Coordinates of C-alpha atoms in Angstrom, one line a residue:
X1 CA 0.0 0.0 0.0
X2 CA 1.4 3.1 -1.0
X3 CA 1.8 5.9 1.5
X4 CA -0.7 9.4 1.2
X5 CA 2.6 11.2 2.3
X6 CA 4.9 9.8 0.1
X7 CA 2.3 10.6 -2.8
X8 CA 2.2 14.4 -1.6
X9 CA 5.5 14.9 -1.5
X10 CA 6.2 13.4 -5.0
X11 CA 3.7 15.6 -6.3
X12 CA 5.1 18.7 -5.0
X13 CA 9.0 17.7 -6.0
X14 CA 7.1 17.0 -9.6
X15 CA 5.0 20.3 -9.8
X16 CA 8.4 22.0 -8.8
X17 CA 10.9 20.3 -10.5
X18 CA 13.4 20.9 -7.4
X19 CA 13.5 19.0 -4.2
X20 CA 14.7 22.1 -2.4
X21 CA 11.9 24.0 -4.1
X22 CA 9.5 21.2 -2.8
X23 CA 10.8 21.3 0.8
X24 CA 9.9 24.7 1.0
X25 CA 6.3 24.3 -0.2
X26 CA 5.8 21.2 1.9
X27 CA 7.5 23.1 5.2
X28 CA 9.9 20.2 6.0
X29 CA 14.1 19.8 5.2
X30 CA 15.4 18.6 2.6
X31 CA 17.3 15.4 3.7
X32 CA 13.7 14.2 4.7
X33 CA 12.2 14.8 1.7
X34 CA 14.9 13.0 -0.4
X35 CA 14.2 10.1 1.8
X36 CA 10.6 10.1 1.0
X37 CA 10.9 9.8 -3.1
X38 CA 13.6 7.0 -2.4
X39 CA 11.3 4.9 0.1
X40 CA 8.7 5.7 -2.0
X41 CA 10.4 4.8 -5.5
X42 CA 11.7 1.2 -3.5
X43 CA 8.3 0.7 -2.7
X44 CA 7.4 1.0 -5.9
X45 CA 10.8 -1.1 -7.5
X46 CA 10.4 1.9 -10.0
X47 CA 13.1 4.6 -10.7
X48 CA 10.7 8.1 -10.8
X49 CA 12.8 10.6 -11.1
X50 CA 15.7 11.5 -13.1
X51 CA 18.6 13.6 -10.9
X52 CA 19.7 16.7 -12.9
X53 CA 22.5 19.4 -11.6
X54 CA 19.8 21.5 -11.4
X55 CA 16.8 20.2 -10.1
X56 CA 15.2 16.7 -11.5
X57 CA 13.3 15.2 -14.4
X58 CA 10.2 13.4 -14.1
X59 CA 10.2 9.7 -15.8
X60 CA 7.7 8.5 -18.0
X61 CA 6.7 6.1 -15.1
X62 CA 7.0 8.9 -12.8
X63 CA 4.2 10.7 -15.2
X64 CA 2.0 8.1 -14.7
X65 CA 2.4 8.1 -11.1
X66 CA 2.0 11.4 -11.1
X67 CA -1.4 11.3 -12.5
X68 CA -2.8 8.3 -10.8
X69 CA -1.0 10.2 -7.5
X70 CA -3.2 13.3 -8.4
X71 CA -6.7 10.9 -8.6
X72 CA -6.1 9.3 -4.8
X73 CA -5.6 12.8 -3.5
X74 CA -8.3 14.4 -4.7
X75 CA -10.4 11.8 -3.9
X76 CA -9.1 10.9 -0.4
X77 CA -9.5 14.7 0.5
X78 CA -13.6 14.8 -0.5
X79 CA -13.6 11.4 1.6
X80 CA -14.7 13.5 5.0
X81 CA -17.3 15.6 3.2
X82 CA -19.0 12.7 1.6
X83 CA -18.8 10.7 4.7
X84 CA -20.5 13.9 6.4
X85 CA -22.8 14.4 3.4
X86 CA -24.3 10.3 3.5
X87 CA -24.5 10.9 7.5
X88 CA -26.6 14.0 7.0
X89 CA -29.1 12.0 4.6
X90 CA -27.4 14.3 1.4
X91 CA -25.6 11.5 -0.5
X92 CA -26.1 8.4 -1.0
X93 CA -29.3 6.5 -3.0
X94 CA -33.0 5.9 -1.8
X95 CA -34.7 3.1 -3.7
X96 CA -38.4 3.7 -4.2
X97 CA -41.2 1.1 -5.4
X98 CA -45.3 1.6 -6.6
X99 CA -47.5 0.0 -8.1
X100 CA -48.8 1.1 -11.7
X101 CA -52.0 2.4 -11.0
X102 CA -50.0 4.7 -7.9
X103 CA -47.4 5.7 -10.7
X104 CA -50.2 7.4 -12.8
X105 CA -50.7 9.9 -9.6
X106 CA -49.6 12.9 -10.2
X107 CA -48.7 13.4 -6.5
X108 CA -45.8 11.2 -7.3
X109 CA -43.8 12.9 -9.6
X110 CA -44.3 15.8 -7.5
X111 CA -43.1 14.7 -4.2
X112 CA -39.7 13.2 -6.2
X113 CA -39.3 16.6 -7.7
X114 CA -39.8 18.2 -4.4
X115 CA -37.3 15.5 -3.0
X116 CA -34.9 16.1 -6.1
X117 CA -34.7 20.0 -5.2
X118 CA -34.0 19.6 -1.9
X119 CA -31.3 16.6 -2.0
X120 CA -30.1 16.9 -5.7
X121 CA -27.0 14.7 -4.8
X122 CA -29.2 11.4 -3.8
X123 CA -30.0 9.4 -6.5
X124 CA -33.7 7.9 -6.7
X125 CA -33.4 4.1 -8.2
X126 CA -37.9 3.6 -9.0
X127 CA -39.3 0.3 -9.4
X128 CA -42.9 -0.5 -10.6
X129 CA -44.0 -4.0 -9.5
X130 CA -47.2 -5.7 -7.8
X131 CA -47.8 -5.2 -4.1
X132 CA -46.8 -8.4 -3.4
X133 CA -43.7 -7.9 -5.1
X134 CA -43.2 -4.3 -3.5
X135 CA -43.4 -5.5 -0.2
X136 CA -41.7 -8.2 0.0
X137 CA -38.9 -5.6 -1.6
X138 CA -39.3 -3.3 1.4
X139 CA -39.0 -6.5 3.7
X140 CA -36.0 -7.9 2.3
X141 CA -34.3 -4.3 2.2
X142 CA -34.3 -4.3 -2.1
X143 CA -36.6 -1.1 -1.2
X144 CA -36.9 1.8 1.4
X145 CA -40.2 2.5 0.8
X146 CA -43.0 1.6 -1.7
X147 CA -46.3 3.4 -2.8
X148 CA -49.7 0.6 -2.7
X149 CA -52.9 0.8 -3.0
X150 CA -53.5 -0.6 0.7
X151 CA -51.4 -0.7 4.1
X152 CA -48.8 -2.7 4.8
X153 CA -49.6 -6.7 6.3
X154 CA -50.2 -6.7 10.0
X155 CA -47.6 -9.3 10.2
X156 CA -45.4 -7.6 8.7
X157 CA -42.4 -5.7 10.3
X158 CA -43.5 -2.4 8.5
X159 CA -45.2 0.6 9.3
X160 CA -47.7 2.3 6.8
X161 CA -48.5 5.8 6.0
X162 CA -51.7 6.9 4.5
X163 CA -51.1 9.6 2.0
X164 CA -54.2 9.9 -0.2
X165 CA -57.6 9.0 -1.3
X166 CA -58.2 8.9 -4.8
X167 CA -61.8 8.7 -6.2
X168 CA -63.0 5.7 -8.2
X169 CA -64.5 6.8 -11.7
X170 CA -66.5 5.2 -14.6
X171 CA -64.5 5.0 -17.8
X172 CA -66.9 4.1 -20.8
X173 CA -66.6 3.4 -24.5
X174 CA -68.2 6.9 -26.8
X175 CA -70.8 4.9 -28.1
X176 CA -71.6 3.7 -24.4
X177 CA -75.5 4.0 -23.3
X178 CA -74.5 5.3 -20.4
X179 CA -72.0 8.2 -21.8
X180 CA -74.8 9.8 -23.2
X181 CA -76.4 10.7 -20.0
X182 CA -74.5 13.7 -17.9
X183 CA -73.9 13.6 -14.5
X184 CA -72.7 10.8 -12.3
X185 CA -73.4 7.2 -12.5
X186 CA -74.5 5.4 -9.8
X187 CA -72.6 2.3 -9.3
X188 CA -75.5 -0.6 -9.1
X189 CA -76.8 0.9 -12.7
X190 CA -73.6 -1.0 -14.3
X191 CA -74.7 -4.2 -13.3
X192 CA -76.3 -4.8 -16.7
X193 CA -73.5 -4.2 -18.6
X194 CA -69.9 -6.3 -19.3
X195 CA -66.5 -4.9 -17.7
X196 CA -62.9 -4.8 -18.9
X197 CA -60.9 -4.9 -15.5
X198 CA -57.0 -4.4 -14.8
X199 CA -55.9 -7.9 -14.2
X200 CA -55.4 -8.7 -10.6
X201 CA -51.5 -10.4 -10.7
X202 CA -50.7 -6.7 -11.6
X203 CA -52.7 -4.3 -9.7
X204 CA -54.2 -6.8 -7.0
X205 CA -55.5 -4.2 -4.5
X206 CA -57.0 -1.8 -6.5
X207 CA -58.9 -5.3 -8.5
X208 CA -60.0 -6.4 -5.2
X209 CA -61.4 -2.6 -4.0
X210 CA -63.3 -2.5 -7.4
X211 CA -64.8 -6.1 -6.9
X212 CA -65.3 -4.9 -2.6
X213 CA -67.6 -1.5 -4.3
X214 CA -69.5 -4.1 -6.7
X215 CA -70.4 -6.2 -4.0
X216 CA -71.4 -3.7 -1.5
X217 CA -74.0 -2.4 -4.2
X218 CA -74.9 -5.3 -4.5
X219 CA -73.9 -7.2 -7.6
X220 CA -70.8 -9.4 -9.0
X221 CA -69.3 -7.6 -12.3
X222 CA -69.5 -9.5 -15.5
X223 CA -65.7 -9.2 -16.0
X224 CA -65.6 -10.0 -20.1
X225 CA -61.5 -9.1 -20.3
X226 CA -58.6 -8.1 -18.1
X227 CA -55.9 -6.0 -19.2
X228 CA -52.0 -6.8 -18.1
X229 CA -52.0 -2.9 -17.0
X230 CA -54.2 -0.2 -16.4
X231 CA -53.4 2.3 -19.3
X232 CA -53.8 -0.7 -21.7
X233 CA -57.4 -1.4 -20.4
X234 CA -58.4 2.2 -21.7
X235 CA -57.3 0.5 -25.5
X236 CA -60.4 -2.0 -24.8
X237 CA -62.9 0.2 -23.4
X238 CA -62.1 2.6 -26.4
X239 CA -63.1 -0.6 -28.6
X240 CA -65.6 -1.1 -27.2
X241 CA -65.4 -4.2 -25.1
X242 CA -66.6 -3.0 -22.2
X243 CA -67.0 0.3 -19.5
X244 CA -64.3 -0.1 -16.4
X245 CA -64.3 1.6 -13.1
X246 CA -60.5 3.2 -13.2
X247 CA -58.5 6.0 -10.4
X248 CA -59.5 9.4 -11.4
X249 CA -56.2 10.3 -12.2
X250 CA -56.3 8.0 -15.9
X251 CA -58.3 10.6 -17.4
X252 CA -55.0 12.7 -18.1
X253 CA -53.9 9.5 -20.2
X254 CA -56.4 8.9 -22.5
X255 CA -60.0 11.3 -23.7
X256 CA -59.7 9.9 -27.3
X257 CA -63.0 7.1 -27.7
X258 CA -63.2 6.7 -23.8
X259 CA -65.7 9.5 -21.7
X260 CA -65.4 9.8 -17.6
X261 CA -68.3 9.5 -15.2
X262 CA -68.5 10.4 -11.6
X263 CA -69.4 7.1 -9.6
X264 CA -72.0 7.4 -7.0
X265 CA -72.3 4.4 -4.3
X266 CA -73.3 4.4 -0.8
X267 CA -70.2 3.5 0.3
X268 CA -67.3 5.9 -1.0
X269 CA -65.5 4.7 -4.0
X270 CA -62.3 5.5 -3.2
X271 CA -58.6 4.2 -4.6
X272 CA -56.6 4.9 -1.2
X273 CA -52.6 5.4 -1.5
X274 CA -50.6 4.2 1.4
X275 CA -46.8 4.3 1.9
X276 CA -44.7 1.3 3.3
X277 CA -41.6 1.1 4.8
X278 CA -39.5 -0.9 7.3
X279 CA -40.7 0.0 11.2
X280 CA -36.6 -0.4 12.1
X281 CA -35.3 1.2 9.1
X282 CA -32.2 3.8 10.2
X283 CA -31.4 5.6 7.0
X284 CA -31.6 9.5 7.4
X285 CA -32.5 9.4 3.8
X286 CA -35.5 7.7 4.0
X287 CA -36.1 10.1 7.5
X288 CA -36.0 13.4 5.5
X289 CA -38.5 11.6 2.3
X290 CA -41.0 10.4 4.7
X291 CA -40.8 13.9 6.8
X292 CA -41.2 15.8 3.4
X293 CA -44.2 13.2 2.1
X294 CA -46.4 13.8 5.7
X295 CA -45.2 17.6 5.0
X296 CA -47.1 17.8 2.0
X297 CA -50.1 15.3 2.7

């Protein structure tokens, strides 16, 4: 292992192309400093410097040296900021997870670019998955925290934050019988007609809170298709395969073919957003996120 001293006092009998000259900037003698560049050039098995009468010339393994010399220093003096920085929560990397219909929020975007101001030095690694998959992410420590559409298991080690509730609406083909009417739509007036659902392996909470409203108003839906994500059922409800009850937030995706209802049901029809994260989790960076997210909701 090569000594940071060594390296600092070849640079400076480098830069000045004297060892006396180098003594001076480096505020030590010049015996010691000839000492140095011997130990550090038998350390090394490598002759770096060539001895002139008047001062010395820098080998062509000495430039190299020189240059790699230059890297290590610079890097080993922003070692104690960065250390402080990653204690302080301002370095480092937070890893965040959601599911799709959560990543069609627009609070999202917003609370990262909130975050992003605020900490421009952490990097933010996203990952969309199911909630099953996000979870057992945030258990296994692949995630700090993850955006679902319900809390966290009670058996879980986790804690759970609610951010949001997000109102269910009706999306309907144009040519729809009910998109001709204005106003809302009251949820047991769908029974009659055939849905196109986003399919449960990839949005299994918000499936089961559509199904939970349908039964509460008494009636099972006629599911006639599922779609593998949420955006993509808005292609078959534009063909006209069948109506959907989506997040209120999807209307910003699609208005071509498809028309949005208000729902009406006597329970609320509400999409909830909940964050997840570990209940033993020390990162300050995941400490100044969650105290920004229950800033803001």
């Amino acid at each position: 292992m090569i000594d940071i001293h060594k390296l600092k006092a070849f640079i400076a009998v480098v830069e000045e192309s004297n060892i006396s000259k180098a003594a001076v900037r480096l505020h030590i003698q010049q015996p010691p400093l000839t000492r140095l560049i011997k130990s550090l050039e038998k350390d090394l098995d490598t002759v770096l410097l060539k001895r002139l009468p008047r001062g010395v010339e820098v080998t062509e393994a000495g430039k190299a040296l020189y240059q790699e010399a230059i890297t290590i220093l610079d890097h080993a003096d922003s070692i104690p900021q960065r250390v402080r920085n990653i204690a302080q929560g301002k370095e480092g990397q937070i890893n965040i997870g959601f599911t799709h219909s959560v990543g069609l929020h627009p609070f999202l975007p917003a609370l990262l670019r909130q975050y992003r101001e605020r900490f421009s030095a952490v990097a933010i690694h996203l990952e969309e998955d199911s909630s099953s998959s996000l979870v057992d992410a945030v258990i296994n420590e692949k995630l700090d925290i993850a955006f679902l559409r319900k809390p966290a298991p009670i058996h879980a080690d986790l804690h759970s934050f609610y951010v949001l509730d997000e109102p269910l609406i009706v999306a309907l083909p144009s040519n729809h019988p009910l998109a001709e009417e204005s106003g809302a739509i009251h949820l047991p007036d769908l029974e009659a007609y055939e849905f196109v659902l986003y399919r449960r392996l990839g949005g299994q909470d918000l499936f089961d809170n559509i199904l939970a409203n349908c039964y509460q108003a008494g009636f099972s839906p006629n599911i006639v298709q599922e779609a593998p994500r949420l955006t993509s059922s808005l292609n078959l409800i534009a063909a006209g395969i069948g109506l959907s009850i989506v997040p209120a937030s999807i209307q910003g995706f699609w208005n071509k073919q498809v028309v949005y209802r208000p729902l009406v049901a006597d329970q609320p029809s509400i999409a909830p957003i909940y964050a997840i994260y570990r209940a033993k989790q020390k990162s300050v960076r995941i400490e100044h996120f969650l105290d920004l997210l229950k800033r803001n909701y």
